[in-house]
Amino acid sequence: MNVAKSGYHVFCANSTPACTELAKKITERLGVELGKSVVYQESNRETRVEIKESVRGQTIFIIQTIPRDVNTAIMELLIMAYALKTSCAKNIIGVIPYFPYSKQCKMRKRGSIVCKLLASMLAKAGLTHIITMDLHQKEIQGFFTFPVDNLRASPFLLQYIQEEIPDYRNAIIVAKSPSAAKRAQSYAERLRLGLAVMHGEAQCSESDMADGRHSPPCVRNTFGHPGLELPCKQQAPFPGIELPIMMAKEKPPITVVGDVGGRIAIIVDDIIDDVEDFVATAEILKERGAYKIYVMATHGLLSADAPRLIEESAIDEVVVTNTVPHEVQKLQCPKIKTVDVSMILAEAIRRIHNGESMAYLFRNITVDD
């Protein structure tokens, strides 16, 4: 296909070669070439972007995969979007398979909702639409002032289970914490398999983190002269009113709700980054009689010593998609397998450009995916 006649251009905003592989696969499926641009870091670590062809009046798709250097990738995307905006591009659509800072989408004590900040920055830079995949929380879509298409990787992972896991009918889907139970239930129902949930003190879900709402008020000192109370920033709201004592949360001992004995255990989640929780879950499942353990996740960040920990653990295989580049980790750990999702990203680009419905890409997708 001739790029000029197609009415749209596809650019890649990454400056590192390893991060351009997904963009190349998408453009090959679309039958177009990557737009001509240069993205690089200057000697003082500033990011510079140069667009080498006319984009006036065109619809532009920017593919940006997020490597370990997250902040640099974000700046590359912002600067390229702004460069295209000032070059009079008609529409600028970001294809961000893994949306960074998605875990920072809730207020934590005196922190900030960084995901909301990033959404505002992308809109200010000139983006008019985003295509992403498996947001950590679906409510993140509400942070944006423009459309967001949150694609799902579950059809590809389900297909891998059916085609690559021998005797998968003897498997059971495992949620490593109660917060992941809905996703696991969705997988279990479509595969017609059983469900098990890990629960107990070994798990530490995000909902248990302090968000500031559970900070007890400072108790007024009632000893001595009324005018000599000790200074306190948090006085009781009304004198004489006693608030109920807030009981500390205690988790029960680790338990597995469901029978995994003599079964293949398949742990499902959206992100696998620090793998300590997955390794601990695998050890418990082995103790409960599971004879093979798989981990399925959309985004394989695999930070720090993740490849070594996986290789030394009871996990037999970790299956992730190529939304995040992880070729180095695969060389370090042969247990890591990759599922290609460039097909659905390319089809999303084609449908958006042609003004076709996106409903086909969400067929048989449940709300809990």
mmCIF file of C-alpha atoms in Angstrom:
data_model
loop_
_atom_site.group_PDB
_atom_site.id
_atom_site.type_symbol
_atom_site.label_atom_id
_atom_site.label_comp_id
_atom_site.label_asym_id
_atom_site.label_seq_id
_atom_site.Cartn_x
_atom_site.Cartn_y
_atom_site.Cartn_z
ATOM 1 C CA MET A 1 0.000 0.000 0.000
ATOM 2 C CA ASN A 2 1.258 3.449 -0.841
ATOM 3 C CA VAL A 3 1.619 5.388 2.386
ATOM 4 C CA ALA A 4 0.786 8.739 0.837
ATOM 5 C CA LYS A 5 -2.446 7.425 -0.725
ATOM 6 C CA SER A 6 -3.539 5.561 2.386
ATOM 7 C CA GLY A 7 -4.470 8.801 4.140
ATOM 8 C CA TYR A 8 -2.615 7.943 7.325
ATOM 9 C CA HIS A 9 0.928 7.506 8.567
ATOM 10 C CA VAL A 10 2.312 5.233 11.263
ATOM 11 C CA PHE A 11 5.256 6.498 13.291
ATOM 12 C CA CYS A 12 7.310 4.902 16.042
ATOM 13 C CA ALA A 13 8.386 7.185 18.880
ATOM 14 C CA ASN A 14 11.012 4.864 20.386
ATOM 15 C CA SER A 15 14.697 5.687 20.200
ATOM 16 C CA THR A 16 15.877 2.163 21.113
ATOM 17 C CA PRO A 17 15.885 -0.559 18.400
ATOM 18 C CA ALA A 18 14.485 -3.250 20.701
ATOM 19 C CA CYS A 19 11.295 -1.223 21.166
ATOM 20 C CA THR A 20 10.578 -0.867 17.444
ATOM 21 C CA GLU A 21 9.935 -4.585 16.818
ATOM 22 C CA LEU A 22 6.228 -4.382 17.632
ATOM 23 C CA ALA A 23 5.829 -1.300 15.424
ATOM 24 C CA LYS A 24 7.466 -3.161 12.508
ATOM 25 C CA LYS A 25 5.142 -6.148 12.935
ATOM 26 C CA ILE A 26 2.087 -3.872 12.971
ATOM 27 C CA THR A 27 3.111 -1.985 9.832
ATOM 28 C CA GLU A 28 3.875 -5.269 8.038
ATOM 29 C CA ARG A 29 0.340 -6.456 8.766
ATOM 30 C CA LEU A 30 -1.070 -3.123 7.576
ATOM 31 C CA GLY A 31 1.046 -3.146 4.416
ATOM 32 C CA VAL A 32 2.515 0.294 5.081
ATOM 33 C CA GLU A 33 5.937 1.631 5.978
ATOM 34 C CA LEU A 34 6.919 3.375 9.164
ATOM 35 C CA GLY A 35 6.880 7.150 8.870
ATOM 36 C CA LYS A 36 10.219 8.875 8.450
ATOM 37 C CA SER A 37 11.331 10.376 11.734
ATOM 38 C CA VAL A 38 14.376 10.577 13.970
ATOM 39 C CA VAL A 39 14.143 10.149 17.748
ATOM 40 C CA TYR A 40 17.309 10.375 19.797
ATOM 41 C CA GLN A 41 18.858 11.533 23.055
ATOM 42 C CA GLU A 42 21.300 14.419 23.008
ATOM 43 C CA SER A 43 24.473 14.384 25.049
ATOM 44 C CA ASN A 44 22.707 16.184 27.908
ATOM 45 C CA ARG A 45 19.957 13.480 27.860
ATOM 46 C CA GLU A 46 17.344 15.772 26.323
ATOM 47 C CA THR A 47 15.003 14.079 23.850
ATOM 48 C CA ARG A 48 14.866 15.384 20.307
ATOM 49 C CA VAL A 49 12.307 14.388 17.661
ATOM 50 C CA GLU A 50 12.457 15.319 13.972
ATOM 51 C CA ILE A 51 9.633 14.521 11.525
ATOM 52 C CA LYS A 52 11.139 13.921 8.082
ATOM 53 C CA GLU A 53 7.991 14.025 5.915
ATOM 54 C CA SER A 54 4.833 16.075 5.506
ATOM 55 C CA VAL A 55 1.900 15.128 7.746
ATOM 56 C CA ARG A 56 -0.381 18.075 7.022
ATOM 57 C CA GLY A 57 -4.025 17.036 7.118
ATOM 58 C CA GLN A 58 -3.137 13.393 7.772
ATOM 59 C CA THR A 59 -4.289 10.955 10.452
ATOM 60 C CA ILE A 60 -1.228 9.868 12.411
ATOM 61 C CA PHE A 61 -0.775 6.762 14.548
ATOM 62 C CA ILE A 62 2.143 6.822 17.008
ATOM 63 C CA ILE A 63 3.193 3.390 18.263
ATOM 64 C CA GLN A 64 5.012 3.626 21.579
ATOM 65 C CA THR A 65 6.093 0.555 23.518
ATOM 66 C CA ILE A 66 7.368 1.214 27.016
ATOM 67 C CA PRO A 67 10.846 -0.123 27.896
ATOM 68 C CA ARG A 68 12.462 -0.084 31.329
ATOM 69 C CA ASP A 69 13.300 3.594 30.929
ATOM 70 C CA VAL A 70 9.658 4.608 31.323
ATOM 71 C CA ASN A 71 10.119 8.353 31.715
ATOM 72 C CA THR A 72 12.228 8.674 28.564
ATOM 73 C CA ALA A 73 9.596 6.781 26.574
ATOM 74 C CA ILE A 74 6.892 9.124 27.860
ATOM 75 C CA MET A 75 8.886 12.197 26.846
ATOM 76 C CA GLU A 76 9.508 10.715 23.398
ATOM 77 C CA LEU A 77 5.768 10.207 22.946
ATOM 78 C CA LEU A 78 4.861 13.683 24.203
ATOM 79 C CA ILE A 79 7.450 15.450 22.075
ATOM 80 C CA MET A 80 6.545 13.504 18.924
ATOM 81 C CA ALA A 81 2.828 14.171 19.450
ATOM 82 C CA TYR A 82 3.497 17.881 19.896
ATOM 83 C CA ALA A 83 5.776 17.945 16.836
ATOM 84 C CA LEU A 84 3.010 16.369 14.754
ATOM 85 C CA LYS A 85 0.443 18.767 16.183
ATOM 86 C CA THR A 86 2.537 21.790 15.231
ATOM 87 C CA SER A 87 3.040 20.212 11.779
ATOM 88 C CA CYS A 88 -0.753 20.430 11.225
ATOM 89 C CA ALA A 89 -1.616 16.732 11.489
ATOM 90 C CA LYS A 90 -5.383 16.242 11.424
ATOM 91 C CA ASN A 91 -5.674 13.494 14.074
ATOM 92 C CA ILE A 92 -2.973 12.077 16.326
ATOM 93 C CA ILE A 93 -3.743 8.644 17.750
ATOM 94 C CA GLY A 94 -1.452 7.014 20.287
ATOM 95 C CA VAL A 95 -1.006 3.238 20.190
ATOM 96 C CA ILE A 96 0.304 2.485 23.682
ATOM 97 C CA PRO A 97 -0.060 -1.279 24.307
ATOM 98 C CA TYR A 98 1.111 -0.979 27.923
ATOM 99 C CA PHE A 99 -0.013 2.272 29.528
ATOM 100 C CA PRO A 100 2.657 3.394 32.034
ATOM 101 C CA TYR A 101 1.882 4.525 35.586
ATOM 102 C CA SER A 102 -1.403 2.606 35.398
ATOM 103 C CA LYS A 103 -0.852 1.233 38.899
ATOM 104 C CA GLN A 104 -0.746 4.781 40.256
ATOM 105 C CA CYS A 105 -4.424 5.398 39.568
ATOM 106 C CA LYS A 106 -5.622 5.798 43.163
ATOM 107 C CA MET A 107 -4.879 8.336 45.866
ATOM 108 C CA ARG A 108 -2.330 7.023 48.336
ATOM 109 C CA LYS A 109 -2.059 9.081 51.496
ATOM 110 C CA ARG A 110 -0.247 12.313 50.501
ATOM 111 C CA GLY A 111 0.629 11.082 47.032
ATOM 112 C CA SER A 112 -0.982 11.866 43.707
ATOM 113 C CA ILE A 113 -2.909 10.131 40.944
ATOM 114 C CA VAL A 114 -0.062 10.080 38.442
ATOM 115 C CA CYS A 115 -2.114 8.267 35.817
ATOM 116 C CA LYS A 116 -4.526 11.227 35.675
ATOM 117 C CA LEU A 117 -1.571 13.603 35.288
ATOM 118 C CA LEU A 118 -0.213 11.560 32.376
ATOM 119 C CA ALA A 119 -3.625 11.547 30.695
ATOM 120 C CA SER A 120 -3.745 15.350 30.911
ATOM 121 C CA MET A 121 -0.218 15.649 29.518
ATOM 122 C CA LEU A 122 -1.055 13.461 26.516
ATOM 123 C CA ALA A 123 -4.132 15.543 25.742
ATOM 124 C CA LYS A 124 -2.133 18.773 26.025
ATOM 125 C CA ALA A 125 0.553 17.384 23.694
ATOM 126 C CA GLY A 126 -2.052 16.869 20.984
ATOM 127 C CA LEU A 127 -3.278 13.274 21.146
ATOM 128 C CA THR A 128 -6.926 12.873 20.147
ATOM 129 C CA HIS A 129 -7.397 9.130 20.709
ATOM 130 C CA ILE A 130 -5.576 6.245 22.394
ATOM 131 C CA ILE A 131 -5.439 2.523 21.660
ATOM 132 C CA THR A 132 -4.145 0.509 24.595
ATOM 133 C CA MET A 133 -4.449 -2.999 26.003
ATOM 134 C CA ASP A 134 -5.594 -4.355 29.369
ATOM 135 C CA LEU A 135 -5.476 -1.234 31.516
ATOM 136 C CA HIS A 136 -4.682 -2.095 35.118
ATOM 137 C CA GLN A 137 -8.012 -0.556 36.117
ATOM 138 C CA LYS A 138 -10.721 0.028 33.516
ATOM 139 C CA GLU A 139 -11.782 3.205 35.321
ATOM 140 C CA ILE A 140 -8.576 4.829 34.037
ATOM 141 C CA GLN A 141 -10.469 5.538 30.811
ATOM 142 C CA GLY A 142 -12.385 8.206 32.727
ATOM 143 C CA PHE A 143 -9.181 10.219 33.191
ATOM 144 C CA PHE A 144 -9.082 11.077 29.492
ATOM 145 C CA THR A 145 -10.951 13.828 27.667
ATOM 146 C CA PHE A 146 -10.783 11.896 24.373
ATOM 147 C CA PRO A 147 -11.739 8.330 23.295
ATOM 148 C CA VAL A 148 -9.809 5.342 24.635
ATOM 149 C CA ASP A 149 -10.004 1.848 23.112
ATOM 150 C CA ASN A 150 -8.947 -0.655 25.766
ATOM 151 C CA LEU A 151 -8.270 -3.857 23.809
ATOM 152 C CA ARG A 152 -7.999 -7.273 25.466
ATOM 153 C CA ALA A 153 -5.264 -9.882 25.215
ATOM 154 C CA SER A 154 -7.357 -12.677 26.732
ATOM 155 C CA PRO A 155 -8.354 -14.279 23.368
ATOM 156 C CA PHE A 156 -4.667 -14.769 22.514
ATOM 157 C CA LEU A 157 -3.807 -16.169 25.951
ATOM 158 C CA LEU A 158 -6.833 -18.462 25.902
ATOM 159 C CA GLN A 159 -5.775 -19.727 22.485
ATOM 160 C CA TYR A 160 -2.268 -20.407 23.835
ATOM 161 C CA ILE A 161 -3.737 -22.429 26.703
ATOM 162 C CA GLN A 162 -5.839 -24.530 24.340
ATOM 163 C CA GLU A 163 -3.103 -25.143 21.782
ATOM 164 C CA GLU A 164 0.141 -25.225 23.782
ATOM 165 C CA ILE A 165 -0.736 -26.723 27.166
ATOM 166 C CA PRO A 166 -1.144 -30.511 26.911
ATOM 167 C CA ASP A 167 -4.148 -31.877 28.783
ATOM 168 C CA TYR A 168 -5.373 -28.382 29.635
ATOM 169 C CA ARG A 169 -8.771 -29.919 30.430
ATOM 170 C CA ASN A 170 -7.165 -31.123 33.655
ATOM 171 C CA ALA A 171 -6.162 -27.555 34.557
ATOM 172 C CA ILE A 172 -7.560 -25.142 37.121
ATOM 173 C CA ILE A 173 -7.428 -21.331 36.863
ATOM 174 C CA VAL A 174 -5.853 -19.669 39.902
ATOM 175 C CA ALA A 175 -6.210 -16.099 41.183
ATOM 176 C CA LYS A 176 -3.186 -15.225 43.301
ATOM 177 C CA SER A 177 -5.293 -12.831 45.395
ATOM 178 C CA PRO A 178 -9.013 -12.116 45.862
ATOM 179 C CA SER A 179 -8.631 -8.908 43.826
ATOM 180 C CA ALA A 180 -7.699 -11.014 40.771
ATOM 181 C CA ALA A 181 -10.642 -13.395 41.175
ATOM 182 C CA LYS A 182 -12.895 -11.722 38.587
ATOM 183 C CA ARG A 183 -10.304 -12.009 35.834
ATOM 184 C CA ALA A 184 -9.580 -15.630 36.789
ATOM 185 C CA GLN A 185 -13.307 -16.421 36.830
ATOM 186 C CA SER A 186 -13.668 -15.023 33.306
ATOM 187 C CA TYR A 187 -10.879 -17.323 32.058
ATOM 188 C CA ALA A 188 -12.317 -20.312 33.918
ATOM 189 C CA GLU A 189 -15.811 -19.845 32.500
ATOM 190 C CA ARG A 190 -14.640 -19.575 28.891
ATOM 191 C CA LEU A 191 -12.356 -22.592 29.204
ATOM 192 C CA ARG A 192 -14.981 -24.546 31.171
ATOM 193 C CA LEU A 193 -12.471 -25.099 33.978
ATOM 194 C CA GLY A 194 -12.499 -24.866 37.753
ATOM 195 C CA LEU A 195 -11.393 -21.863 39.804
ATOM 196 C CA ALA A 196 -9.104 -21.529 42.822
ATOM 197 C CA VAL A 197 -8.325 -18.381 44.816
ATOM 198 C CA MET A 198 -5.339 -17.716 47.057
ATOM 199 C CA HIS A 199 -6.189 -15.902 50.250
ATOM 200 C CA GLY A 200 -4.280 -15.060 53.391
ATOM 201 C CA GLU A 201 -1.443 -13.128 54.960
ATOM 202 C CA ALA A 202 1.072 -13.922 52.197
ATOM 203 C CA GLN A 203 -0.910 -11.726 49.808
ATOM 204 C CA CYS A 204 -0.728 -7.945 49.822
ATOM 205 C CA SER A 205 -3.285 -6.426 47.503
ATOM 206 C CA GLU A 206 -3.349 -2.782 46.487
ATOM 207 C CA SER A 207 -6.585 -2.215 48.385
ATOM 208 C CA ASP A 208 -4.713 -2.805 51.650
ATOM 209 C CA MET A 209 -2.260 0.020 51.101
ATOM 210 C CA ALA A 210 -2.784 3.142 53.203
ATOM 211 C CA ASP A 211 -4.646 5.835 51.317
ATOM 212 C CA GLY A 212 -4.937 8.417 54.080
ATOM 213 C CA ARG A 213 -8.587 7.771 54.890
ATOM 214 C CA HIS A 214 -7.714 5.418 57.740
ATOM 215 C CA SER A 215 -5.413 7.822 59.588
ATOM 216 C CA PRO A 216 -6.850 8.071 63.138
ATOM 217 C CA PRO A 217 -7.330 11.623 64.444
ATOM 218 C CA CYS A 218 -4.860 12.856 66.981
ATOM 219 C CA VAL A 219 -6.385 12.519 70.479
ATOM 220 C CA ARG A 220 -6.720 15.770 72.408
ATOM 221 C CA ASN A 221 -4.713 15.834 75.617
ATOM 222 C CA THR A 222 -7.242 16.076 78.472
ATOM 223 C CA PHE A 223 -4.729 16.237 81.326
ATOM 224 C CA GLY A 224 -3.740 19.498 83.007
ATOM 225 C CA HIS A 225 -5.097 22.972 82.391
ATOM 226 C CA PRO A 226 -7.509 23.296 79.403
ATOM 227 C CA GLY A 227 -5.384 26.037 77.921
ATOM 228 C CA LEU A 228 -2.174 23.982 77.996
ATOM 229 C CA GLU A 229 -3.023 21.196 75.575
ATOM 230 C CA LEU A 230 -0.131 19.765 73.668
ATOM 231 C CA PRO A 231 0.058 21.070 70.097
ATOM 232 C CA CYS A 232 -1.648 18.801 67.608
ATOM 233 C CA LYS A 233 -2.393 19.307 63.921
ATOM 234 C CA GLN A 234 -5.363 16.926 63.991
ATOM 235 C CA GLN A 235 -7.727 18.004 66.768
ATOM 236 C CA ALA A 236 -11.052 16.255 67.268
ATOM 237 C CA PRO A 237 -13.714 17.879 65.053
ATOM 238 C CA PHE A 238 -16.081 18.623 67.963
ATOM 239 C CA PRO A 239 -15.233 18.686 71.696
ATOM 240 C CA GLY A 240 -16.736 15.796 73.601
ATOM 241 C CA ILE A 241 -17.262 13.579 70.549
ATOM 242 C CA GLU A 242 -15.390 10.273 70.573
ATOM 243 C CA LEU A 243 -14.820 8.494 67.287
ATOM 244 C CA PRO A 244 -15.016 4.687 67.283
ATOM 245 C CA ILE A 245 -11.730 2.837 67.590
ATOM 246 C CA MET A 246 -10.453 1.660 64.218
ATOM 247 C CA MET A 247 -9.507 -1.977 64.358
ATOM 248 C CA ALA A 248 -6.326 -3.038 62.564
ATOM 249 C CA LYS A 249 -6.846 -5.399 59.647
ATOM 250 C CA GLU A 250 -5.474 -8.900 60.133
ATOM 251 C CA LYS A 251 -5.317 -11.470 57.362
ATOM 252 C CA PRO A 252 -5.946 -15.132 58.072
ATOM 253 C CA PRO A 253 -3.261 -17.756 57.458
ATOM 254 C CA ILE A 254 -2.603 -18.525 53.811
ATOM 255 C CA THR A 255 -5.259 -20.741 52.291
ATOM 256 C CA VAL A 256 -6.177 -22.020 48.849
ATOM 257 C CA VAL A 257 -9.897 -21.879 48.162
ATOM 258 C CA GLY A 258 -10.314 -24.698 45.653
ATOM 259 C CA ASP A 259 -8.807 -28.123 44.991
ATOM 260 C CA VAL A 260 -5.559 -28.020 42.983
ATOM 261 C CA GLY A 261 -4.341 -31.519 43.836
ATOM 262 C CA GLY A 262 -3.269 -33.479 40.763
ATOM 263 C CA ARG A 263 -4.125 -30.559 38.480
ATOM 264 C CA ILE A 264 -2.316 -28.112 36.184
ATOM 265 C CA ALA A 265 -2.455 -24.694 37.868
ATOM 266 C CA ILE A 266 -2.727 -21.647 35.579
ATOM 267 C CA ILE A 267 -2.224 -18.320 37.373
ATOM 268 C CA VAL A 268 -3.672 -15.351 35.465
ATOM 269 C CA ASP A 269 -3.047 -11.638 35.943
ATOM 270 C CA ASP A 270 -2.672 -8.461 33.888
ATOM 271 C CA ILE A 271 0.903 -7.489 34.847
ATOM 272 C CA ILE A 272 3.895 -9.530 35.965
ATOM 273 C CA ASP A 273 6.635 -7.257 37.232
ATOM 274 C CA ASP A 274 8.215 -8.182 40.554
ATOM 275 C CA VAL A 275 7.655 -11.924 40.606
ATOM 276 C CA GLU A 276 8.009 -12.668 44.334
ATOM 277 C CA ASP A 277 4.245 -13.058 44.773
ATOM 278 C CA PHE A 278 4.013 -15.398 41.789
ATOM 279 C CA VAL A 279 6.914 -17.486 43.040
ATOM 280 C CA ALA A 280 5.393 -17.746 46.525
ATOM 281 C CA THR A 281 2.024 -18.697 45.019
ATOM 282 C CA ALA A 282 3.663 -21.394 42.891
ATOM 283 C CA GLU A 283 5.382 -22.908 45.927
ATOM 284 C CA ILE A 284 2.090 -23.112 47.820
ATOM 285 C CA LEU A 285 0.323 -24.662 44.827
ATOM 286 C CA LYS A 286 3.073 -27.276 44.584
ATOM 287 C CA GLU A 287 2.601 -28.089 48.274
ATOM 288 C CA ARG A 288 -1.132 -28.492 47.640
ATOM 289 C CA GLY A 289 -0.486 -31.033 44.879
ATOM 290 C CA ALA A 290 -0.423 -29.116 41.593
ATOM 291 C CA TYR A 291 1.973 -30.944 39.274
ATOM 292 C CA LYS A 292 2.525 -28.176 36.719
ATOM 293 C CA ILE A 293 2.269 -24.402 37.078
ATOM 294 C CA TYR A 294 1.823 -21.768 34.378
ATOM 295 C CA VAL A 295 1.649 -17.990 34.739
ATOM 296 C CA MET A 296 -0.307 -16.014 32.115
ATOM 297 C CA ALA A 297 -0.143 -12.213 31.970
ATOM 298 C CA THR A 298 -0.644 -9.509 29.363
ATOM 299 C CA HIS A 299 2.262 -7.229 30.243
ATOM 300 C CA GLY A 300 5.591 -8.876 31.037
ATOM 301 C CA LEU A 301 7.618 -6.094 32.671
ATOM 302 C CA LEU A 302 9.836 -8.664 34.445
ATOM 303 C CA SER A 303 11.899 -6.121 36.345
ATOM 304 C CA ALA A 304 15.012 -6.602 38.470
ATOM 305 C CA ASP A 305 15.892 -10.278 39.088
ATOM 306 C CA ALA A 306 12.619 -11.634 37.687
ATOM 307 C CA PRO A 307 14.228 -13.976 35.095
ATOM 308 C CA ARG A 308 16.513 -15.570 37.679
ATOM 309 C CA LEU A 309 13.714 -15.969 40.243
ATOM 310 C CA ILE A 310 11.452 -17.564 37.642
ATOM 311 C CA GLU A 311 14.188 -19.952 36.527
ATOM 312 C CA GLU A 312 14.833 -21.072 40.114
ATOM 313 C CA SER A 313 11.135 -21.322 41.070
ATOM 314 C CA ALA A 314 8.479 -24.015 40.816
ATOM 315 C CA ILE A 315 6.917 -22.178 37.867
ATOM 316 C CA ASP A 316 7.106 -24.248 34.684
ATOM 317 C CA GLU A 317 6.290 -21.514 32.184
ATOM 318 C CA VAL A 318 5.531 -17.773 32.101
ATOM 319 C CA VAL A 319 3.478 -16.639 29.109
ATOM 320 C CA VAL A 320 3.246 -12.912 28.299
ATOM 321 C CA THR A 321 2.419 -10.839 25.227
ATOM 322 C CA ASN A 322 4.789 -8.557 23.334
ATOM 323 C CA THR A 323 3.201 -5.314 24.569
ATOM 324 C CA VAL A 324 6.488 -4.741 26.412
ATOM 325 C CA PRO A 325 9.889 -5.697 24.948
ATOM 326 C CA HIS A 326 11.472 -8.510 26.980
ATOM 327 C CA GLU A 327 13.909 -10.249 24.634
ATOM 328 C CA VAL A 328 16.779 -9.858 27.111
ATOM 329 C CA GLN A 329 14.746 -11.542 29.843
ATOM 330 C CA LYS A 330 13.904 -14.433 27.506
ATOM 331 C CA LEU A 331 17.602 -15.029 26.893
ATOM 332 C CA GLN A 332 18.141 -15.191 30.646
ATOM 333 C CA CYS A 333 15.189 -17.518 31.294
ATOM 334 C CA PRO A 334 13.917 -20.061 28.725
ATOM 335 C CA LYS A 335 10.716 -20.481 30.741
ATOM 336 C CA ILE A 336 9.436 -17.133 29.396
ATOM 337 C CA LYS A 337 7.251 -17.463 26.295
ATOM 338 C CA THR A 338 5.761 -14.713 24.117
ATOM 339 C CA VAL A 339 2.378 -14.366 22.426
ATOM 340 C CA ASP A 340 2.169 -11.890 19.536
ATOM 341 C CA VAL A 341 -0.715 -9.380 19.724
ATOM 342 C CA SER A 342 0.289 -7.224 16.734
ATOM 343 C CA MET A 343 -2.686 -8.630 14.790
ATOM 344 C CA ILE A 344 -5.345 -7.005 16.976
ATOM 345 C CA LEU A 345 -3.427 -3.710 17.198
ATOM 346 C CA ALA A 346 -3.106 -3.556 13.417
ATOM 347 C CA GLU A 347 -6.805 -4.342 12.981
ATOM 348 C CA ALA A 348 -7.714 -1.606 15.469
ATOM 349 C CA ILE A 349 -5.669 0.912 13.468
ATOM 350 C CA ARG A 350 -7.317 -0.176 10.215
ATOM 351 C CA ARG A 351 -10.839 0.031 11.638
ATOM 352 C CA ILE A 352 -10.323 3.443 13.228
ATOM 353 C CA HIS A 353 -8.884 4.879 10.019
ATOM 354 C CA ASN A 354 -11.746 3.454 7.917
ATOM 355 C CA GLY A 355 -14.402 4.534 10.414
ATOM 356 C CA GLU A 356 -15.506 0.941 11.066
ATOM 357 C CA SER A 357 -17.024 -0.362 14.272
ATOM 358 C CA MET A 358 -14.639 -1.674 16.927
ATOM 359 C CA ALA A 359 -17.270 -4.061 18.313
ATOM 360 C CA TYR A 360 -15.806 -7.001 16.364
ATOM 361 C CA LEU A 361 -12.593 -6.760 18.414
ATOM 362 C CA PHE A 362 -14.592 -7.065 21.652
ATOM 363 C CA ARG A 363 -16.783 -10.027 20.712
ATOM 364 C CA ASN A 364 -17.097 -12.600 23.497
ATOM 365 C CA ILE A 365 -15.182 -10.240 25.807
ATOM 366 C CA THR A 366 -16.604 -10.008 29.300
ATOM 367 C CA VAL A 367 -16.611 -6.981 31.585
ATOM 368 C CA ASP A 368 -14.230 -8.725 33.991
ATOM 369 C CA ASP A 369 -11.487 -9.347 31.395
#
